[in-house]
PDB file of C-alpha atoms in Angstrom:
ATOM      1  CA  UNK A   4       8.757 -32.662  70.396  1.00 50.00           C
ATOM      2  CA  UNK A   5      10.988 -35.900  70.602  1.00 51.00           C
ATOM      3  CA  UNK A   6       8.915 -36.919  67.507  1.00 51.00           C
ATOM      4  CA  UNK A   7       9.508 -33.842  65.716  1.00 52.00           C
ATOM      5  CA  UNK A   8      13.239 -33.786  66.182  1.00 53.00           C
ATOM      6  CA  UNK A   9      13.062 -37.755  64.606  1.00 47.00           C
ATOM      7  CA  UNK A  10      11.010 -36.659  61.242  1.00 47.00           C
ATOM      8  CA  UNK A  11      13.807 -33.830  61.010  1.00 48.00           C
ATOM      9  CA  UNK A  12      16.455 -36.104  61.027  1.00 46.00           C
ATOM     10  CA  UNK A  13      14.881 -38.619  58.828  1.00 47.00           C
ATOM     11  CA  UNK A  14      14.124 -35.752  56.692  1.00 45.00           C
ATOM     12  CA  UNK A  15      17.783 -34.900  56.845  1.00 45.00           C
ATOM     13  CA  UNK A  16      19.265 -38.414  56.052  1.00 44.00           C
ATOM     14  CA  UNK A  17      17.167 -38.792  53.173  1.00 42.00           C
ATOM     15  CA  UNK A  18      18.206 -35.739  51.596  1.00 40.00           C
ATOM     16  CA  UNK A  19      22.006 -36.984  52.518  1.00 40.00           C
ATOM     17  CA  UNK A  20      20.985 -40.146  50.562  1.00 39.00           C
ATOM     18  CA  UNK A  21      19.611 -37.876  47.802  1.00 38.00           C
ATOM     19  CA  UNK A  22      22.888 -35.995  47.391  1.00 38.00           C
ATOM     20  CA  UNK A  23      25.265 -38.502  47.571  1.00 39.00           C
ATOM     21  CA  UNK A  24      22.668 -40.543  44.750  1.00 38.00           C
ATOM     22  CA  UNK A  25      22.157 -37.818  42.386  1.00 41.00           C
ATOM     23  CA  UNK A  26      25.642 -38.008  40.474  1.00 43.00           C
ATOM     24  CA  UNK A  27      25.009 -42.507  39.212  1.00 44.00           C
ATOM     25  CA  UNK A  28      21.537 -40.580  37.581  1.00 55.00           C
ATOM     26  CA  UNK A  29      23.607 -38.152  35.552  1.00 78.00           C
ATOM     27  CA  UNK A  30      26.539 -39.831  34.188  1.00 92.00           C
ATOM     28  CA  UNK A  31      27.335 -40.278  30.633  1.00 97.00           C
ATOM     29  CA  UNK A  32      25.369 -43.054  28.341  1.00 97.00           C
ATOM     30  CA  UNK A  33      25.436 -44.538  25.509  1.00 97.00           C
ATOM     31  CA  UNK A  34      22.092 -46.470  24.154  1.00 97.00           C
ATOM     32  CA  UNK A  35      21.515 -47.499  20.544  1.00 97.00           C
ATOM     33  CA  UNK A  36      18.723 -45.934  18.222  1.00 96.00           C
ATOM     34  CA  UNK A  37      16.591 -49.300  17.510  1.00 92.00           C
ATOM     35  CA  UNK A  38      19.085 -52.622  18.114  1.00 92.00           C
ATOM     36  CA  UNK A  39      22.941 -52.830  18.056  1.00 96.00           C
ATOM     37  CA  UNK A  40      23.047 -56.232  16.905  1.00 96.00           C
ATOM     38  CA  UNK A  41      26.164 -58.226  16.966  1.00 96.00           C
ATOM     39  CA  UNK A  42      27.720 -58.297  13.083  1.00 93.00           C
ATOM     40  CA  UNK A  43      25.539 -55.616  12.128  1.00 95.00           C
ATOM     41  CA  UNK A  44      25.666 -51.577  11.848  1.00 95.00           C
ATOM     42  CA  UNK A  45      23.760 -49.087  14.727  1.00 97.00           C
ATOM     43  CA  UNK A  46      23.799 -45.778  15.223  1.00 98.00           C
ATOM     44  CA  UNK A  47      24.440 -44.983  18.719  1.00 98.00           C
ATOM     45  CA  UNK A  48      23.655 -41.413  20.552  1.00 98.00           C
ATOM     46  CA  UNK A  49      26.373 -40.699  23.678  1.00 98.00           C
ATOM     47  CA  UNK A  50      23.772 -38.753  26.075  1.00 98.00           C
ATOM     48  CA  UNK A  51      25.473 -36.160  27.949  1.00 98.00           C
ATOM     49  CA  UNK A  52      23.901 -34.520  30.941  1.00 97.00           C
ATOM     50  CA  UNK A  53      25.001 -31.423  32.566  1.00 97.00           C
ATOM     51  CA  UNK A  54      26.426 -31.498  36.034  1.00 93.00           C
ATOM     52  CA  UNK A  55      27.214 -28.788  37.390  1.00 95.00           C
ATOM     53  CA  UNK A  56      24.937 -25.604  38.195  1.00 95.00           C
ATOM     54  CA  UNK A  57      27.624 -22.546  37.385  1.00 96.00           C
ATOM     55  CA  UNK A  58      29.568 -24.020  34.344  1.00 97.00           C
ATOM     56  CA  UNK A  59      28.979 -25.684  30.913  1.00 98.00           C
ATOM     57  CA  UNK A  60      29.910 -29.172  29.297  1.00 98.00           C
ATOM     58  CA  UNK A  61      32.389 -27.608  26.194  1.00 98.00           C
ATOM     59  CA  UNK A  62      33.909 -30.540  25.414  1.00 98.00           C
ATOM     60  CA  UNK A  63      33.534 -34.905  24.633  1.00 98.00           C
ATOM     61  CA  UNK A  64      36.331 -37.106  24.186  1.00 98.00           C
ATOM     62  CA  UNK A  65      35.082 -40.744  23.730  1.00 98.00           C
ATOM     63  CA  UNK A  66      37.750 -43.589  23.305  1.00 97.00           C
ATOM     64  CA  UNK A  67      36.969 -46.482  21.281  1.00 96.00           C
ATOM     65  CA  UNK A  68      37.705 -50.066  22.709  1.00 93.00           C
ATOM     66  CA  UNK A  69      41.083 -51.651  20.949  1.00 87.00           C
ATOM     67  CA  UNK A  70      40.093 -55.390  21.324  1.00 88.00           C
ATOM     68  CA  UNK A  71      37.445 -54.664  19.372  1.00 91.00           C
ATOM     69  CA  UNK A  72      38.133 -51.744  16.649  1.00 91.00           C
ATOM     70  CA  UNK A  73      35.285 -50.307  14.918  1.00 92.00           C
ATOM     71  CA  UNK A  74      36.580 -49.783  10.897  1.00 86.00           C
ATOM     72  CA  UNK A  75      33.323 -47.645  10.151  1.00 91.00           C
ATOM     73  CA  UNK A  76      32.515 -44.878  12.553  1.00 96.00           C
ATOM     74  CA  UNK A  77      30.855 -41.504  11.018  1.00 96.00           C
ATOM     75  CA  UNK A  78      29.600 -38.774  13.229  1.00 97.00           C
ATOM     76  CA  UNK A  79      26.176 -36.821  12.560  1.00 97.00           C
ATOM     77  CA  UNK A  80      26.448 -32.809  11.750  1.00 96.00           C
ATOM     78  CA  UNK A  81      25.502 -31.165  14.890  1.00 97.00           C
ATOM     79  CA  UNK A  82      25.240 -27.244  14.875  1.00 95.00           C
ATOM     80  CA  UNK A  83      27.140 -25.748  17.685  1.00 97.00           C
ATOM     81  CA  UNK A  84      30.145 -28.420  17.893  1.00 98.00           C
ATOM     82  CA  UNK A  85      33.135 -29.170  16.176  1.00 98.00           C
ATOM     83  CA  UNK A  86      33.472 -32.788  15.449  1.00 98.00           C
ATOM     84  CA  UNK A  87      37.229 -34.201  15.574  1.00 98.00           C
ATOM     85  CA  UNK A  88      37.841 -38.273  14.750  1.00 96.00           C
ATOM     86  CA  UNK A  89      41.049 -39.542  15.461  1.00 96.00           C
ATOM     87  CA  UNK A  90      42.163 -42.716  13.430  1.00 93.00           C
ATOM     88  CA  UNK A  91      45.108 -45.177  14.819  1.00 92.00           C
ATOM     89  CA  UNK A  92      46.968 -48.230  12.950  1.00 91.00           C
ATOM     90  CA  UNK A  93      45.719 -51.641  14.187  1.00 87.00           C
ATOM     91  CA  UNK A  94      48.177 -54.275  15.305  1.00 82.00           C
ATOM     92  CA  UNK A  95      45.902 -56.868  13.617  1.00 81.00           C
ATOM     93  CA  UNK A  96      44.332 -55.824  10.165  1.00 79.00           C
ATOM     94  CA  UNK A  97      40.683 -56.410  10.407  1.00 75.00           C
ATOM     95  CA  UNK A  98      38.807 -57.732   6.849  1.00 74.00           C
ATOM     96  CA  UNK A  99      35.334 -56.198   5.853  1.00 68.00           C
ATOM     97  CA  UNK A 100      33.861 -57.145   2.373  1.00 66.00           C
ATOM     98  CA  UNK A 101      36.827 -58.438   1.063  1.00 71.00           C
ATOM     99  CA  UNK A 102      38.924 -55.589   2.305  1.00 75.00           C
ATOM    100  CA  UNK A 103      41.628 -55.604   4.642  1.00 82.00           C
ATOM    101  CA  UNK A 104      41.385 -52.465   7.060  1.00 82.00           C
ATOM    102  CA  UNK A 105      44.855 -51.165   8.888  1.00 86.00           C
ATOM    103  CA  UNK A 106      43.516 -48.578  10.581  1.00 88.00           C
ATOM    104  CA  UNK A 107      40.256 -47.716  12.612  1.00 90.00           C
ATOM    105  CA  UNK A 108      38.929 -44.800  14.725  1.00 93.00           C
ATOM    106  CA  UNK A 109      39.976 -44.668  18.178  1.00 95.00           C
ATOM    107  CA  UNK A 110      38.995 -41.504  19.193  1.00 97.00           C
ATOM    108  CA  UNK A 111      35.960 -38.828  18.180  1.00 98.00           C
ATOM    109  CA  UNK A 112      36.069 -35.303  20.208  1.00 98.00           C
ATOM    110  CA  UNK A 113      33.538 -32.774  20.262  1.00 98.00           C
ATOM    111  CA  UNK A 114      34.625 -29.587  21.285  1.00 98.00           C
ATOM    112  CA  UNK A 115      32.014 -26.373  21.260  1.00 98.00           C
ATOM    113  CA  UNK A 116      32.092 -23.502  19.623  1.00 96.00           C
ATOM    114  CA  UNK A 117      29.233 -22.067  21.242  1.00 90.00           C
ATOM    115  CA  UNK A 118      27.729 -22.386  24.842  1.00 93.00           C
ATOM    116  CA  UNK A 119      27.688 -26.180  25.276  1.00 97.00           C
ATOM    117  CA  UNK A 120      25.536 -28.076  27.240  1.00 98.00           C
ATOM    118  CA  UNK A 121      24.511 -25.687  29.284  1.00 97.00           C
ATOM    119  CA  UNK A 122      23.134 -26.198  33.342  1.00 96.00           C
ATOM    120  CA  UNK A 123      20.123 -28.008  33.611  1.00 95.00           C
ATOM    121  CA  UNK A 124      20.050 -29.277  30.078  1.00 97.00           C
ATOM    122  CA  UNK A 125      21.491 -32.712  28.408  1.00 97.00           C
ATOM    123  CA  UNK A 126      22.483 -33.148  24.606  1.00 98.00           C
ATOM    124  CA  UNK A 127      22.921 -36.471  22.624  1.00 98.00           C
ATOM    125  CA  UNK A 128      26.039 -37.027  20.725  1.00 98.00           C
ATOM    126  CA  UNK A 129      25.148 -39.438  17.695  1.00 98.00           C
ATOM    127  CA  UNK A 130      27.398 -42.122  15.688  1.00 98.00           C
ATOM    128  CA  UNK A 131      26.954 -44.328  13.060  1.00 97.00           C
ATOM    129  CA  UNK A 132      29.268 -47.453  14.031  1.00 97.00           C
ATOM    130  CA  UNK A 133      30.068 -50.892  12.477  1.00 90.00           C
ATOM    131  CA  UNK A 134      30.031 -53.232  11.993  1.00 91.00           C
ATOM    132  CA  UNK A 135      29.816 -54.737  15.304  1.00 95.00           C
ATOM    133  CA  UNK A 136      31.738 -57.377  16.644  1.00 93.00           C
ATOM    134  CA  UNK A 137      30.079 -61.189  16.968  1.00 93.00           C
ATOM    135  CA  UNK A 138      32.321 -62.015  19.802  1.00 92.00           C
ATOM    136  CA  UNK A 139      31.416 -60.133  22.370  1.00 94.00           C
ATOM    137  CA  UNK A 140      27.921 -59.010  23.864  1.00 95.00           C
ATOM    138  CA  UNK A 141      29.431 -55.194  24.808  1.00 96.00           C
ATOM    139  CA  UNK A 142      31.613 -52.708  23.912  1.00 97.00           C
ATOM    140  CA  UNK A 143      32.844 -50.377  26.220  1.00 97.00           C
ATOM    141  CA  UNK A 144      33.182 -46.351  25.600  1.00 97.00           C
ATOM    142  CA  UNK A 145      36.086 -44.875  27.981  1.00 97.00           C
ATOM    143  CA  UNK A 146      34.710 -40.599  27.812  1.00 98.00           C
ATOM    144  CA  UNK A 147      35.893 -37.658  29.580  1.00 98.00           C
ATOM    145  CA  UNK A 148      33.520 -34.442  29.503  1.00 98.00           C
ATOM    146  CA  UNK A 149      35.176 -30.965  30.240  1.00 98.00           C
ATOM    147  CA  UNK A 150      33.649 -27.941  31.881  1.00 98.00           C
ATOM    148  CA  UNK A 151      33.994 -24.677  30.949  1.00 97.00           C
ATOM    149  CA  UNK A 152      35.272 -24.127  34.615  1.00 97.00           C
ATOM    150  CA  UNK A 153      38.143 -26.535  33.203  1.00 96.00           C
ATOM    151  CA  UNK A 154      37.117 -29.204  35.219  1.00 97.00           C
ATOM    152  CA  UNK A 155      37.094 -32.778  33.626  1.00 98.00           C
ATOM    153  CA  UNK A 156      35.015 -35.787  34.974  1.00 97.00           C
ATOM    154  CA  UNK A 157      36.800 -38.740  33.537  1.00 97.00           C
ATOM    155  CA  UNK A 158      34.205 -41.533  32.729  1.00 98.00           C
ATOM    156  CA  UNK A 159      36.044 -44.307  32.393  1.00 97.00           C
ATOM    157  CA  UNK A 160      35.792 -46.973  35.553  1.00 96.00           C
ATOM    158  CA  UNK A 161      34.807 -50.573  33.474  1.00 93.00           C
ATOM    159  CA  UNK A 162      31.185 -52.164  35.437  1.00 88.00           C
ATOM    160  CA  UNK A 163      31.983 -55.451  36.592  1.00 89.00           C
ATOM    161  CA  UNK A 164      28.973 -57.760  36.885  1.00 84.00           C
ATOM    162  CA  UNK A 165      27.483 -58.525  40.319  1.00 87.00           C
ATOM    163  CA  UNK A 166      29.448 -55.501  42.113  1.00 88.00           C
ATOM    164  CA  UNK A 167      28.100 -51.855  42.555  1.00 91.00           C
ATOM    165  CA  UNK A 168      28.176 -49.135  39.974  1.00 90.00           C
ATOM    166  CA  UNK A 169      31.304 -47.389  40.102  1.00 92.00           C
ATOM    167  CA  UNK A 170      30.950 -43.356  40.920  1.00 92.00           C
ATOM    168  CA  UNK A 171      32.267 -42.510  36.771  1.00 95.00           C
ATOM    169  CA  UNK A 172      30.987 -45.704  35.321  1.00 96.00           C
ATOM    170  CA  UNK A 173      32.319 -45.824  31.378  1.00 97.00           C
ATOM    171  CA  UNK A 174      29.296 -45.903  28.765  1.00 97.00           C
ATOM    172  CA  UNK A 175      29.070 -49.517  28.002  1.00 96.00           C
ATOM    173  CA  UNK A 176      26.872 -50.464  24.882  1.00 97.00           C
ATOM    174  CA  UNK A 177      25.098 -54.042  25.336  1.00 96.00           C
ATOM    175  CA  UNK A 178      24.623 -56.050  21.745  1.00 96.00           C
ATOM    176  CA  UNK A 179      22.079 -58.322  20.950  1.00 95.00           C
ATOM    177  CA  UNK A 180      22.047 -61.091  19.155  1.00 93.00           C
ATOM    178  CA  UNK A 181      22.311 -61.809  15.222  1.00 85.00           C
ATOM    179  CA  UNK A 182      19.609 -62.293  13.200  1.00 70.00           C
ATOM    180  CA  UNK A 183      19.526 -65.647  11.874  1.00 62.00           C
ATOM    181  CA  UNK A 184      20.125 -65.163   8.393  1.00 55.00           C
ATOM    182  CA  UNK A 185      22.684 -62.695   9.974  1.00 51.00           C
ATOM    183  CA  UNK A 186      21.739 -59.564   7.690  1.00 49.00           C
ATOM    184  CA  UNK A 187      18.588 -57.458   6.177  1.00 40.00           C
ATOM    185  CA  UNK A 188      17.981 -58.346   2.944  1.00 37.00           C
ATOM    186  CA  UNK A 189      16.839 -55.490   1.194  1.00 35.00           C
ATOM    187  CA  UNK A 190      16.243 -56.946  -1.941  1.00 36.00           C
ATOM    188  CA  UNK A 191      14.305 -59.320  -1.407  1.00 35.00           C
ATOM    189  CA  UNK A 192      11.840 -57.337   0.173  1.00 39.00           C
ATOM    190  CA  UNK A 193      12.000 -55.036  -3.072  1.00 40.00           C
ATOM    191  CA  UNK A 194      11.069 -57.888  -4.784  1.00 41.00           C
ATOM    192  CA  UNK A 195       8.290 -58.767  -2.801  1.00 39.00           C
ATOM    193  CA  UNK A 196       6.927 -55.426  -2.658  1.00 44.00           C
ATOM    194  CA  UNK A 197       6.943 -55.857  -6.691  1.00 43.00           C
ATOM    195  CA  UNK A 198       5.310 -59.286  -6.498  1.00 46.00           C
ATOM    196  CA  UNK A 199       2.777 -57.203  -4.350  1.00 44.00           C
ATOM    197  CA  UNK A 200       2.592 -54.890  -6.664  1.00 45.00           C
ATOM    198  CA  UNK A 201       1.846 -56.745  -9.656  1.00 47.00           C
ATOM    199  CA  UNK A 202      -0.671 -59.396  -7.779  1.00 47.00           C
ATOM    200  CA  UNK A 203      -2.685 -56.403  -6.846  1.00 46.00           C
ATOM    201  CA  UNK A 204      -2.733 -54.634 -10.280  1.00 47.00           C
ATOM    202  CA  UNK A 205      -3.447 -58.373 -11.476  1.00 50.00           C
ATOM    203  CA  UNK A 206      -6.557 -58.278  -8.852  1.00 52.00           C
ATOM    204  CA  UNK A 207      -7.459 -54.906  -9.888  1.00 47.00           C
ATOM    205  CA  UNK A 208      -7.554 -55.657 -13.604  1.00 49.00           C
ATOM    206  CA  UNK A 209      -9.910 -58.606 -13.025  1.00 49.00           C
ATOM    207  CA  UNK A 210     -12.220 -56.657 -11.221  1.00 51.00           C
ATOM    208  CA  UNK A 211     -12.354 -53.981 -13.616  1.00 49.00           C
ATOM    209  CA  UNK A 212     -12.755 -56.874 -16.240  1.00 48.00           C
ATOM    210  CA  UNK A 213     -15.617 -58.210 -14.524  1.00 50.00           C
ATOM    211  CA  UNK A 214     -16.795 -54.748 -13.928  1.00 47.00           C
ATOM    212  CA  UNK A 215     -17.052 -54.234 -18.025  1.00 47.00           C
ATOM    213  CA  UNK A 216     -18.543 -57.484 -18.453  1.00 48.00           C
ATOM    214  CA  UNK A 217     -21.560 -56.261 -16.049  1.00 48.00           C
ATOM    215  CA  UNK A 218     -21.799 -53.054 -17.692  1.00 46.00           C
ATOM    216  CA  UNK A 219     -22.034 -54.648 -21.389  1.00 51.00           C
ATOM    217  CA  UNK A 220     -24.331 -57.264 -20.224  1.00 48.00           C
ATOM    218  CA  UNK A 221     -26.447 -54.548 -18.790  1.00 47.00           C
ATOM    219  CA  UNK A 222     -26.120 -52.138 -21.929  1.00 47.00           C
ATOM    220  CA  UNK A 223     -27.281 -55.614 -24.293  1.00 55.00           C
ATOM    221  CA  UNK A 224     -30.134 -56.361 -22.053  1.00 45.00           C
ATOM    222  CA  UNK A 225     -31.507 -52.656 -22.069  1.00 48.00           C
ATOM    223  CA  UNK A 226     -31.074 -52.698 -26.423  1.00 51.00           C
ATOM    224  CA  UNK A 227     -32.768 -55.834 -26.613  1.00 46.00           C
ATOM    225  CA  UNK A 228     -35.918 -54.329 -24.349  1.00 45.00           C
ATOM    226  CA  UNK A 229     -35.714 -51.017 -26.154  1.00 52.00           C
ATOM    227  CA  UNK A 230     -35.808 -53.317 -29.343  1.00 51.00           C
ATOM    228  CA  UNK A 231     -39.055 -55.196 -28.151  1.00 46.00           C
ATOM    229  CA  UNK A 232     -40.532 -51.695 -26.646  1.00 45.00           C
ATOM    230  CA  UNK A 233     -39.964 -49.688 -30.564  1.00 52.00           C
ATOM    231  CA  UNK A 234     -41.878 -52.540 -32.433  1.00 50.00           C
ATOM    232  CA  UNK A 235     -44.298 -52.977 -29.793  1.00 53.00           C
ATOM    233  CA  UNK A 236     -44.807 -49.206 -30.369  1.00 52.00           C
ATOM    234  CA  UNK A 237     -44.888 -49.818 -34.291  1.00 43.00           C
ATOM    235  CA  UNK A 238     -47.669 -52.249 -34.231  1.00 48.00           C
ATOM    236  CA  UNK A 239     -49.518 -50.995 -32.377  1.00 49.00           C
ATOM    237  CA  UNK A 240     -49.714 -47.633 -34.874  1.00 48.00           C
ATOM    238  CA  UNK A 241     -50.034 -49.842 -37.886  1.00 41.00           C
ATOM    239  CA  UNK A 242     -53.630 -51.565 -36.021  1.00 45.00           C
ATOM    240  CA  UNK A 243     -54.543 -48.371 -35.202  1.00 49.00           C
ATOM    241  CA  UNK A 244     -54.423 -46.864 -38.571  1.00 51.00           C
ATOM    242  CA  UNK A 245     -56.582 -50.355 -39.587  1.00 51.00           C
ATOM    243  CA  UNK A 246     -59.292 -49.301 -37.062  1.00 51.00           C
ATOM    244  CA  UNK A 247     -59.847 -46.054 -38.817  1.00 49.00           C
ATOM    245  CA  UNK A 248     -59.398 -47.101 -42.384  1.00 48.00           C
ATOM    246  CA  UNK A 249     -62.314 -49.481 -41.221  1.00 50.00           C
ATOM    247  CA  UNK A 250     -64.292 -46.757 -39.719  1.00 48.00           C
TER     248      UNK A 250
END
């Protein structure tokens, strides 16, 4: 009995544990799609799970860090939402290809005009973002999703390093390093494809060359013993013509 009433208990505790764990599985995220890497362009998907079991996320708001703007930010079409991006004036102009940028998104809402994310289910929010700052190995993404119950879980406490997860932890997106020539030339591997490309036509063309060659050698050889064959066949009806002349 005593032994019984100690399994319920630990029973109990655990599913205390459980509960109280549940919520730093579900909060909001944001991972890249491939690399984010520092200097470069990503596209980034927000994932947004669902809560709560009687209402519906209708609604993202996801601030964009001001020490380190982002001058190129386009959202992806997504049926079902209305995509809103705010744009503010920087205090420091930022320069990209030779262009000095004054302004740069610091806000993108999605609000739906459907049913939302609804219980039980999680949706991804994507961006295309860039380019990516070089001095710093994260960017952090204050968000706030709304229910349809109005309710608003405000995602926004910054993770500090060597301390425990805060309960509404802010999406934090961790860059990696540069490559080294700091960029993807795509060029360059146009023009080697072509090289490719003409090295194996090159290859191709030989073969087919030496393919000919074996064919007309072939083709002579075969005249020459057809040649031989015919006059073989010749003579030997001229001596037999002799033979009965002689007869």
């Amino acid at each position: 009995m005593k032994a019984s009433r100690i399994a319920a208990a630990g029973a109990a505790a655990g599913l205390t544990v459980l509960a109280l764990s549940a919520p730093a599985f579900a909060h909001v995220t944001v991972q890249p799609e491939g690399t984010a890497a520092k200097g470069g362009y990503a596209v980034v998907d927000f994932k947004v799970p669902n809560e709560r079991d009687d209402a519906s996320t209708t609604k993202l708001e996801v601030t964009f860090p001001t020490d380190h703007p982002l001058a190129s930010v386009m959202p992806e079409p997504m049926p079902g939402w209305k995509i809103e991006v705010t744009k503010s004036k920087l205090d420091k102009p930022l320069e990209m290809h030779g262009e000095k940028i004054t302004e740069a998104v610091s806000k993108v809402t999605w609000t739906a005009d459907g049913k939302g994310i609804q219980p039980g289910y999680f949706e991804k929010f994507p961006l295309s973002v860039g380019q990516l700052p070089e001095d710093t190995d994260q960017l952090v993404f204050k968000a706030l999703q709304t229910y349809s119950n109005k309710e608003v879980i405000r995602w926004i406490e910054v993770p500090q390093e060597g301390q425990e997860e805060p309960d509404n932890p802010a999406p934090v997106l961790k860059l990696s390093a540069a490559s080294e020539d700091g960029h993807h030339d795509a060029a360059a591997d146009d023009d080697t494809d072509s090289e490719s490309a003409e090295k194996a036509s090159a290859e191709t063309a030989a073969d087919d060359s030496d393919s000919s060659g074996g064919t007309d050698t072939t083709a002579r050889v075969l005249g020459v013993v057809g040649i031989v064959v015919g006059a073989a066949g010749v003579a030997y009806g001229v001596l037999a013509g002799r033979r009965r002349s002689n007869a």
